Amino acid sequence: AALRRAARRAPGRATRRRARGFAYSSWSRSSVSRRAAGWPQTRCSTARTATRRNSIRGLRRSRGVGEPRPQCSHRPRSVRGSMASQNAKSLARQGEQIWAKMPKVNGEFFALTYGSLVVQLVEDFDDIGEVNKKLEEMGYSIGTRIIDEFLAKSGVGGCADFAETCEVIAKVAFKMFLGVDVDIANWNDDKTACSLILPENPLNENVELPPGKELLYSNILCGVIRGALEMILLKVDCYYVKDVLRGDETNEIRVCLLEKMQVEMADEYKES
């Protein structure tokens, strides 16, 4: 036993054992106590160490030295669809909460005021097309200003793409200002155009258009959408496709993305 303890304390012994393929385990209280008692230390075999090293080397050769780790594949359509539905439900709840905090006005008074405005425009312009254009321009002016109130009170952050922007418009913006639920349908393949379906439109309350009139009574909503999106650098084309007042079964507004604008400095601020 004394000879074994002296050999264990001989200089260079650990180096010789590593050269022969032995590796000591990490020290612990039990290993220290075993060493004090003169018991042999725990060792892992050379074959086990070589197997672990070869497996690591094989993994590196399979993906190439210096190549990044493989990324996860895209989520399947079913997962993406479920995530989109969860996002829509979350936005709908957010719209309900904001609508509960917004100051309200009487719905009939609001519809009557807007109706008086449309009647005045019809009297001022002989051409119905000019009336539709004027309503859209008025809505555009409102949209460029109402976007500030929406961003300040809704707490909605930046949207990842145009599809998410339309979801926010349908589930939060319309609920926040008009108190109506809006659905999204008829997406194109590029996700750059969709339809906003309004089962109810508070502007159409107690309104009946004379037959043969091509008046877009609620065309101001198209202008509001176009003006608000232009303030966040999204140039869109927005127009009515279906209108209950014109005999359709529902109200449908088509929103098409034309381009994503870039922030540019005015000429007077550029260095000569």
mmCIF file of C-alpha atoms in Angstrom:
data_model
loop_
_atom_site.group_PDB
_atom_site.id
_atom_site.type_symbol
_atom_site.label_atom_id
_atom_site.label_comp_id
_atom_site.label_asym_id
_atom_site.label_seq_id
_atom_site.Cartn_x
_atom_site.Cartn_y
_atom_site.Cartn_z
ATOM 1 C CA ALA A 1 0.000 0.000 0.000
ATOM 2 C CA ALA A 2 2.856 2.371 0.814
ATOM 3 C CA LEU A 3 4.487 1.630 -2.541
ATOM 4 C CA ARG A 4 1.211 2.303 -4.355
ATOM 5 C CA ARG A 5 0.778 5.650 -2.549
ATOM 6 C CA ALA A 6 4.363 6.631 -3.379
ATOM 7 C CA ALA A 7 3.883 5.707 -7.038
ATOM 8 C CA ARG A 8 0.631 7.711 -7.118
ATOM 9 C CA ARG A 9 2.482 10.782 -5.834
ATOM 10 C CA ALA A 10 5.369 10.342 -8.296
ATOM 11 C CA PRO A 11 5.876 13.350 -10.623
ATOM 12 C CA GLY A 12 4.668 12.986 -14.196
ATOM 13 C CA ARG A 13 2.251 10.144 -13.439
ATOM 14 C CA ALA A 14 -0.870 12.030 -14.608
ATOM 15 C CA THR A 15 0.892 13.005 -17.811
ATOM 16 C CA ARG A 16 1.851 9.367 -18.530
ATOM 17 C CA ARG A 17 -1.689 8.171 -17.891
ATOM 18 C CA ARG A 18 -3.160 10.806 -20.292
ATOM 19 C CA ALA A 19 -0.634 9.734 -22.915
ATOM 20 C CA ARG A 20 -1.884 6.121 -22.557
ATOM 21 C CA GLY A 21 -5.474 7.289 -23.113
ATOM 22 C CA PHE A 22 -6.812 7.618 -19.566
ATOM 23 C CA ALA A 23 -8.766 10.651 -18.360
ATOM 24 C CA TYR A 24 -9.593 11.445 -14.769
ATOM 25 C CA SER A 25 -13.118 12.455 -13.874
ATOM 26 C CA SER A 26 -13.793 15.840 -12.346
ATOM 27 C CA TRP A 27 -12.801 16.053 -8.706
ATOM 28 C CA SER A 28 -15.538 15.866 -6.094
ATOM 29 C CA ARG A 29 -15.710 15.267 -2.370
ATOM 30 C CA SER A 30 -16.110 11.547 -2.893
ATOM 31 C CA SER A 31 -13.102 11.353 -5.243
ATOM 32 C CA VAL A 32 -10.999 13.335 -2.770
ATOM 33 C CA SER A 33 -11.982 10.991 0.013
ATOM 34 C CA ARG A 34 -11.191 7.985 -2.173
ATOM 35 C CA ARG A 35 -7.793 9.441 -3.002
ATOM 36 C CA ALA A 36 -7.097 10.004 0.714
ATOM 37 C CA ALA A 37 -8.050 6.400 1.420
ATOM 38 C CA GLY A 38 -5.778 5.148 -1.350
ATOM 39 C CA TRP A 39 -8.577 3.815 -3.604
ATOM 40 C CA PRO A 40 -8.141 3.859 -7.395
ATOM 41 C CA GLN A 41 -9.592 6.927 -9.161
ATOM 42 C CA THR A 42 -12.506 6.827 -11.657
ATOM 43 C CA ARG A 43 -11.362 6.635 -15.253
ATOM 44 C CA CYS A 44 -13.144 6.608 -18.599
ATOM 45 C CA SER A 45 -11.855 4.268 -21.239
ATOM 46 C CA THR A 46 -10.045 5.297 -24.390
ATOM 47 C CA ALA A 47 -12.698 3.660 -26.576
ATOM 48 C CA ARG A 48 -15.495 5.746 -25.027
ATOM 49 C CA THR A 49 -13.556 8.978 -25.499
ATOM 50 C CA ALA A 50 -12.696 8.099 -29.103
ATOM 51 C CA THR A 51 -16.329 7.275 -29.885
ATOM 52 C CA ARG A 52 -17.506 10.646 -28.580
ATOM 53 C CA ARG A 53 -14.821 12.494 -30.555
ATOM 54 C CA ASN A 54 -15.589 10.594 -33.761
ATOM 55 C CA SER A 55 -19.287 11.369 -33.452
ATOM 56 C CA ILE A 56 -18.534 15.083 -33.121
ATOM 57 C CA ARG A 57 -16.173 14.981 -36.086
ATOM 58 C CA GLY A 58 -18.730 13.121 -38.178
ATOM 59 C CA LEU A 59 -21.348 15.786 -37.401
ATOM 60 C CA ARG A 60 -18.955 18.514 -38.473
ATOM 61 C CA ARG A 61 -18.128 16.685 -41.734
ATOM 62 C CA SER A 62 -21.820 16.158 -42.523
ATOM 63 C CA ARG A 63 -22.588 19.872 -42.514
ATOM 64 C CA GLY A 64 -19.124 21.100 -43.529
ATOM 65 C CA VAL A 65 -16.513 22.905 -41.501
ATOM 66 C CA GLY A 66 -17.468 26.507 -40.841
ATOM 67 C CA GLU A 67 -21.061 26.098 -42.100
ATOM 68 C CA PRO A 68 -23.866 27.417 -39.878
ATOM 69 C CA ARG A 69 -26.074 25.056 -37.968
ATOM 70 C CA PRO A 70 -29.145 23.917 -39.919
ATOM 71 C CA GLN A 71 -32.189 26.028 -39.246
ATOM 72 C CA CYS A 72 -35.657 24.747 -38.554
ATOM 73 C CA SER A 73 -37.831 24.309 -41.612
ATOM 74 C CA HIS A 74 -40.820 26.536 -42.255
ATOM 75 C CA ARG A 75 -43.913 25.812 -40.269
ATOM 76 C CA PRO A 76 -46.576 23.783 -42.064
ATOM 77 C CA ARG A 77 -49.664 25.479 -43.369
ATOM 78 C CA SER A 78 -51.830 24.138 -40.568
ATOM 79 C CA VAL A 79 -49.545 25.689 -37.920
ATOM 80 C CA ARG A 80 -49.363 29.002 -39.765
ATOM 81 C CA GLY A 81 -53.149 29.029 -40.085
ATOM 82 C CA SER A 82 -53.663 28.390 -36.384
ATOM 83 C CA MET A 83 -51.178 31.127 -35.473
ATOM 84 C CA ALA A 84 -52.966 33.568 -37.798
ATOM 85 C CA SER A 85 -56.320 32.746 -36.197
ATOM 86 C CA GLN A 86 -54.864 33.249 -32.714
ATOM 87 C CA ASN A 87 -53.436 36.598 -33.785
ATOM 88 C CA ALA A 88 -56.833 37.646 -35.177
ATOM 89 C CA LYS A 89 -58.559 36.677 -31.922
ATOM 90 C CA SER A 90 -55.984 38.624 -29.920
ATOM 91 C CA LEU A 91 -56.511 41.715 -32.063
ATOM 92 C CA ALA A 92 -60.288 41.336 -31.741
ATOM 93 C CA ARG A 93 -60.010 41.299 -27.935
ATOM 94 C CA GLN A 94 -57.751 44.328 -28.077
ATOM 95 C CA GLY A 95 -60.295 46.149 -30.242
ATOM 96 C CA GLU A 96 -63.057 45.357 -27.750
ATOM 97 C CA GLN A 97 -60.996 46.736 -24.875
ATOM 98 C CA ILE A 98 -60.160 49.959 -26.720
ATOM 99 C CA TRP A 99 -63.775 50.423 -27.835
ATOM 100 C CA ALA A 100 -64.909 50.211 -24.206
ATOM 101 C CA LYS A 101 -62.587 53.103 -23.291
ATOM 102 C CA MET A 102 -63.412 55.387 -26.230
ATOM 103 C CA PRO A 103 -65.833 58.322 -25.754
ATOM 104 C CA LYS A 104 -69.132 57.647 -27.518
ATOM 105 C CA VAL A 105 -71.639 59.756 -29.444
ATOM 106 C CA ASN A 106 -75.211 58.950 -30.341
ATOM 107 C CA GLY A 107 -75.305 56.669 -33.401
ATOM 108 C CA GLU A 108 -78.405 58.267 -34.944
ATOM 109 C CA PHE A 109 -76.955 61.747 -34.518
ATOM 110 C CA PHE A 110 -73.709 60.622 -36.146
ATOM 111 C CA ALA A 111 -75.522 59.070 -39.114
ATOM 112 C CA LEU A 112 -77.770 62.127 -39.495
ATOM 113 C CA THR A 113 -74.792 64.494 -39.512
ATOM 114 C CA TYR A 114 -72.994 62.477 -42.165
ATOM 115 C CA GLY A 115 -76.185 62.252 -44.224
ATOM 116 C CA SER A 116 -76.534 66.028 -44.181
ATOM 117 C CA LEU A 117 -72.982 66.322 -45.485
ATOM 118 C CA VAL A 118 -73.647 63.943 -48.385
ATOM 119 C CA VAL A 119 -76.880 65.721 -49.292
ATOM 120 C CA GLN A 120 -75.059 69.052 -49.393
ATOM 121 C CA LEU A 121 -72.396 67.624 -51.714
ATOM 122 C CA VAL A 122 -75.052 66.219 -54.038
ATOM 123 C CA GLU A 123 -76.636 69.650 -54.244
ATOM 124 C CA ASP A 124 -73.291 71.346 -54.904
ATOM 125 C CA PHE A 125 -72.130 68.962 -57.644
ATOM 126 C CA ASP A 126 -74.241 67.932 -60.598
ATOM 127 C CA ASP A 127 -72.063 64.910 -61.371
ATOM 128 C CA ILE A 128 -72.340 61.966 -58.959
ATOM 129 C CA GLY A 129 -68.795 60.972 -59.854
ATOM 130 C CA GLU A 130 -67.563 64.281 -58.491
ATOM 131 C CA VAL A 131 -69.467 63.637 -55.271
ATOM 132 C CA ASN A 132 -67.809 60.233 -54.879
ATOM 133 C CA LYS A 133 -64.416 61.797 -55.538
ATOM 134 C CA LYS A 134 -65.040 64.580 -53.032
ATOM 135 C CA LEU A 135 -66.074 62.087 -50.336
ATOM 136 C CA GLU A 136 -62.888 60.114 -50.917
ATOM 137 C CA GLU A 137 -60.759 63.262 -50.687
ATOM 138 C CA MET A 138 -62.443 64.266 -47.442
ATOM 139 C CA GLY A 139 -61.785 60.810 -46.044
ATOM 140 C CA TYR A 140 -58.147 61.017 -47.106
ATOM 141 C CA SER A 141 -57.745 64.260 -45.169
ATOM 142 C CA ILE A 142 -59.310 62.639 -42.099
ATOM 143 C CA GLY A 143 -57.114 59.552 -42.408
ATOM 144 C CA THR A 144 -53.874 61.524 -42.453
ATOM 145 C CA ARG A 145 -54.801 62.946 -39.046
ATOM 146 C CA ILE A 146 -56.684 60.108 -37.401
ATOM 147 C CA ILE A 147 -53.682 57.784 -37.660
ATOM 148 C CA ASP A 148 -51.983 59.766 -34.873
ATOM 149 C CA GLU A 149 -54.900 59.200 -32.508
ATOM 150 C CA PHE A 150 -55.040 55.529 -33.431
ATOM 151 C CA LEU A 151 -51.353 54.910 -32.731
ATOM 152 C CA ALA A 152 -51.494 56.880 -29.490
ATOM 153 C CA LYS A 153 -54.571 55.169 -28.011
ATOM 154 C CA SER A 154 -54.428 51.660 -29.437
ATOM 155 C CA GLY A 155 -50.901 50.765 -28.368
ATOM 156 C CA VAL A 156 -50.418 48.713 -31.535
ATOM 157 C CA GLY A 157 -46.776 48.239 -32.477
ATOM 158 C CA GLY A 158 -45.191 47.880 -35.886
ATOM 159 C CA CYS A 159 -46.688 45.343 -38.272
ATOM 160 C CA ALA A 160 -44.548 42.714 -39.966
ATOM 161 C CA ASP A 161 -46.247 42.835 -43.354
ATOM 162 C CA PHE A 162 -49.273 44.128 -45.252
ATOM 163 C CA ALA A 163 -51.412 41.187 -44.144
ATOM 164 C CA GLU A 164 -50.904 42.020 -40.475
ATOM 165 C CA THR A 165 -51.622 45.693 -41.215
ATOM 166 C CA CYS A 166 -54.996 44.784 -42.717
ATOM 167 C CA GLU A 167 -55.766 42.620 -39.684
ATOM 168 C CA VAL A 168 -55.116 45.588 -37.416
ATOM 169 C CA ILE A 169 -57.359 47.805 -39.556
ATOM 170 C CA ALA A 170 -60.193 45.280 -39.522
ATOM 171 C CA LYS A 171 -60.052 44.114 -35.901
ATOM 172 C CA VAL A 172 -58.817 47.206 -34.064
ATOM 173 C CA ALA A 173 -59.274 50.397 -36.106
ATOM 174 C CA PHE A 174 -62.865 49.832 -37.256
ATOM 175 C CA LYS A 175 -63.850 48.662 -33.791
ATOM 176 C CA MET A 176 -62.113 51.602 -32.160
ATOM 177 C CA PHE A 177 -63.781 54.364 -34.202
ATOM 178 C CA LEU A 178 -67.042 52.837 -35.501
ATOM 179 C CA GLY A 179 -67.702 49.977 -33.082
ATOM 180 C CA VAL A 180 -68.209 47.408 -35.862
ATOM 181 C CA ASP A 181 -66.629 44.019 -36.500
ATOM 182 C CA VAL A 182 -64.938 43.648 -39.874
ATOM 183 C CA ASP A 183 -63.808 40.435 -41.564
ATOM 184 C CA ILE A 184 -61.008 39.939 -44.105
ATOM 185 C CA ALA A 185 -61.469 37.781 -47.198
ATOM 186 C CA ASN A 186 -60.454 37.312 -50.838
ATOM 187 C CA TRP A 187 -56.678 37.522 -50.457
ATOM 188 C CA ASN A 188 -54.658 37.314 -53.661
ATOM 189 C CA ASP A 189 -51.689 34.968 -54.056
ATOM 190 C CA ASP A 190 -49.104 37.671 -53.286
ATOM 191 C CA LYS A 191 -50.901 38.831 -50.123
ATOM 192 C CA THR A 192 -51.032 42.365 -51.499
ATOM 193 C CA ALA A 193 -54.797 42.752 -51.887
ATOM 194 C CA CYS A 194 -57.765 41.797 -49.744
ATOM 195 C CA SER A 195 -61.377 42.684 -49.080
ATOM 196 C CA LEU A 196 -62.776 44.184 -45.896
ATOM 197 C CA ILE A 197 -66.259 42.803 -45.273
ATOM 198 C CA LEU A 198 -68.548 45.046 -43.208
ATOM 199 C CA PRO A 199 -71.719 43.221 -42.123
ATOM 200 C CA GLU A 200 -72.879 46.491 -40.564
ATOM 201 C CA ASN A 201 -72.134 50.061 -41.518
ATOM 202 C CA PRO A 202 -73.312 52.736 -39.063
ATOM 203 C CA LEU A 203 -73.157 55.359 -41.818
ATOM 204 C CA ASN A 204 -75.925 53.553 -43.754
ATOM 205 C CA GLU A 205 -78.431 53.719 -40.924
ATOM 206 C CA ASN A 206 -81.865 54.974 -42.075
ATOM 207 C CA VAL A 207 -80.504 55.690 -45.582
ATOM 208 C CA GLU A 208 -82.151 54.788 -48.870
ATOM 209 C CA LEU A 209 -80.708 55.805 -52.228
ATOM 210 C CA PRO A 210 -82.913 56.667 -55.195
ATOM 211 C CA PRO A 211 -82.820 54.021 -57.953
ATOM 212 C CA GLY A 212 -80.320 54.495 -60.737
ATOM 213 C CA LYS A 213 -77.897 56.526 -58.635
ATOM 214 C CA GLU A 214 -74.219 55.525 -58.710
ATOM 215 C CA LEU A 215 -73.531 57.301 -55.460
ATOM 216 C CA LEU A 216 -70.976 55.631 -53.177
ATOM 217 C CA TYR A 217 -72.576 56.828 -49.985
ATOM 218 C CA SER A 218 -69.824 55.645 -47.603
ATOM 219 C CA ASN A 219 -66.905 56.344 -49.926
ATOM 220 C CA ILE A 220 -65.373 58.470 -47.188
ATOM 221 C CA LEU A 221 -64.209 55.236 -45.504
ATOM 222 C CA CYS A 222 -62.027 54.406 -48.505
ATOM 223 C CA GLY A 223 -60.343 57.782 -48.222
ATOM 224 C CA VAL A 224 -59.735 57.324 -44.507
ATOM 225 C CA ILE A 225 -58.000 53.990 -45.108
ATOM 226 C CA ARG A 226 -55.897 55.354 -47.945
ATOM 227 C CA GLY A 227 -54.813 58.450 -46.006
ATOM 228 C CA ALA A 228 -53.958 56.554 -42.823
ATOM 229 C CA LEU A 229 -51.866 53.943 -44.641
ATOM 230 C CA GLU A 230 -50.040 56.580 -46.639
ATOM 231 C CA MET A 231 -48.849 58.145 -43.391
ATOM 232 C CA ILE A 232 -47.106 54.857 -42.547
ATOM 233 C CA LEU A 233 -45.538 54.694 -46.029
ATOM 234 C CA LEU A 234 -48.009 52.270 -47.630
ATOM 235 C CA LYS A 235 -49.533 53.522 -50.861
ATOM 236 C CA VAL A 236 -52.781 51.695 -51.522
ATOM 237 C CA ASP A 237 -55.790 51.786 -53.788
ATOM 238 C CA CYS A 238 -59.061 51.521 -51.870
ATOM 239 C CA TYR A 239 -62.513 51.328 -53.433
ATOM 240 C CA TYR A 240 -65.993 49.951 -52.875
ATOM 241 C CA VAL A 241 -66.856 46.626 -54.493
ATOM 242 C CA LYS A 242 -70.241 45.955 -52.888
ATOM 243 C CA ASP A 243 -72.670 48.221 -51.094
ATOM 244 C CA VAL A 244 -75.875 47.266 -49.313
ATOM 245 C CA LEU A 245 -77.451 50.576 -50.361
ATOM 246 C CA ARG A 246 -76.960 49.576 -54.009
ATOM 247 C CA GLY A 247 -78.645 46.200 -53.605
ATOM 248 C CA ASP A 248 -75.708 43.997 -52.590
ATOM 249 C CA GLU A 249 -75.899 41.513 -49.728
ATOM 250 C CA THR A 250 -72.953 43.014 -47.841
ATOM 251 C CA ASN A 251 -70.486 45.892 -47.798
ATOM 252 C CA GLU A 252 -67.094 45.088 -49.291
ATOM 253 C CA ILE A 253 -64.099 47.415 -49.551
ATOM 254 C CA ARG A 254 -61.132 46.314 -51.645
ATOM 255 C CA VAL A 255 -57.661 47.351 -50.454
ATOM 256 C CA CYS A 256 -54.719 46.853 -52.852
ATOM 257 C CA LEU A 257 -51.101 47.590 -51.998
ATOM 258 C CA LEU A 258 -49.422 49.599 -54.764
ATOM 259 C CA GLU A 259 -45.988 50.261 -53.283
ATOM 260 C CA LYS A 260 -44.040 50.668 -50.081
ATOM 261 C CA MET A 261 -42.788 54.221 -50.071
ATOM 262 C CA GLN A 262 -39.395 55.310 -48.817
ATOM 263 C CA VAL A 263 -38.576 58.216 -46.553
ATOM 264 C CA GLU A 264 -36.898 60.927 -48.603
ATOM 265 C CA MET A 265 -35.383 64.226 -47.561
ATOM 266 C CA ALA A 266 -36.826 67.368 -49.080
ATOM 267 C CA ASP A 267 -34.656 69.243 -51.575
ATOM 268 C CA GLU A 268 -34.186 72.248 -49.308
ATOM 269 C CA TYR A 269 -32.605 70.059 -46.623
ATOM 270 C CA LYS A 270 -30.137 68.326 -48.925
ATOM 271 C CA GLU A 271 -26.552 69.493 -48.984
ATOM 272 C CA SER A 272 -25.524 71.253 -52.162
#
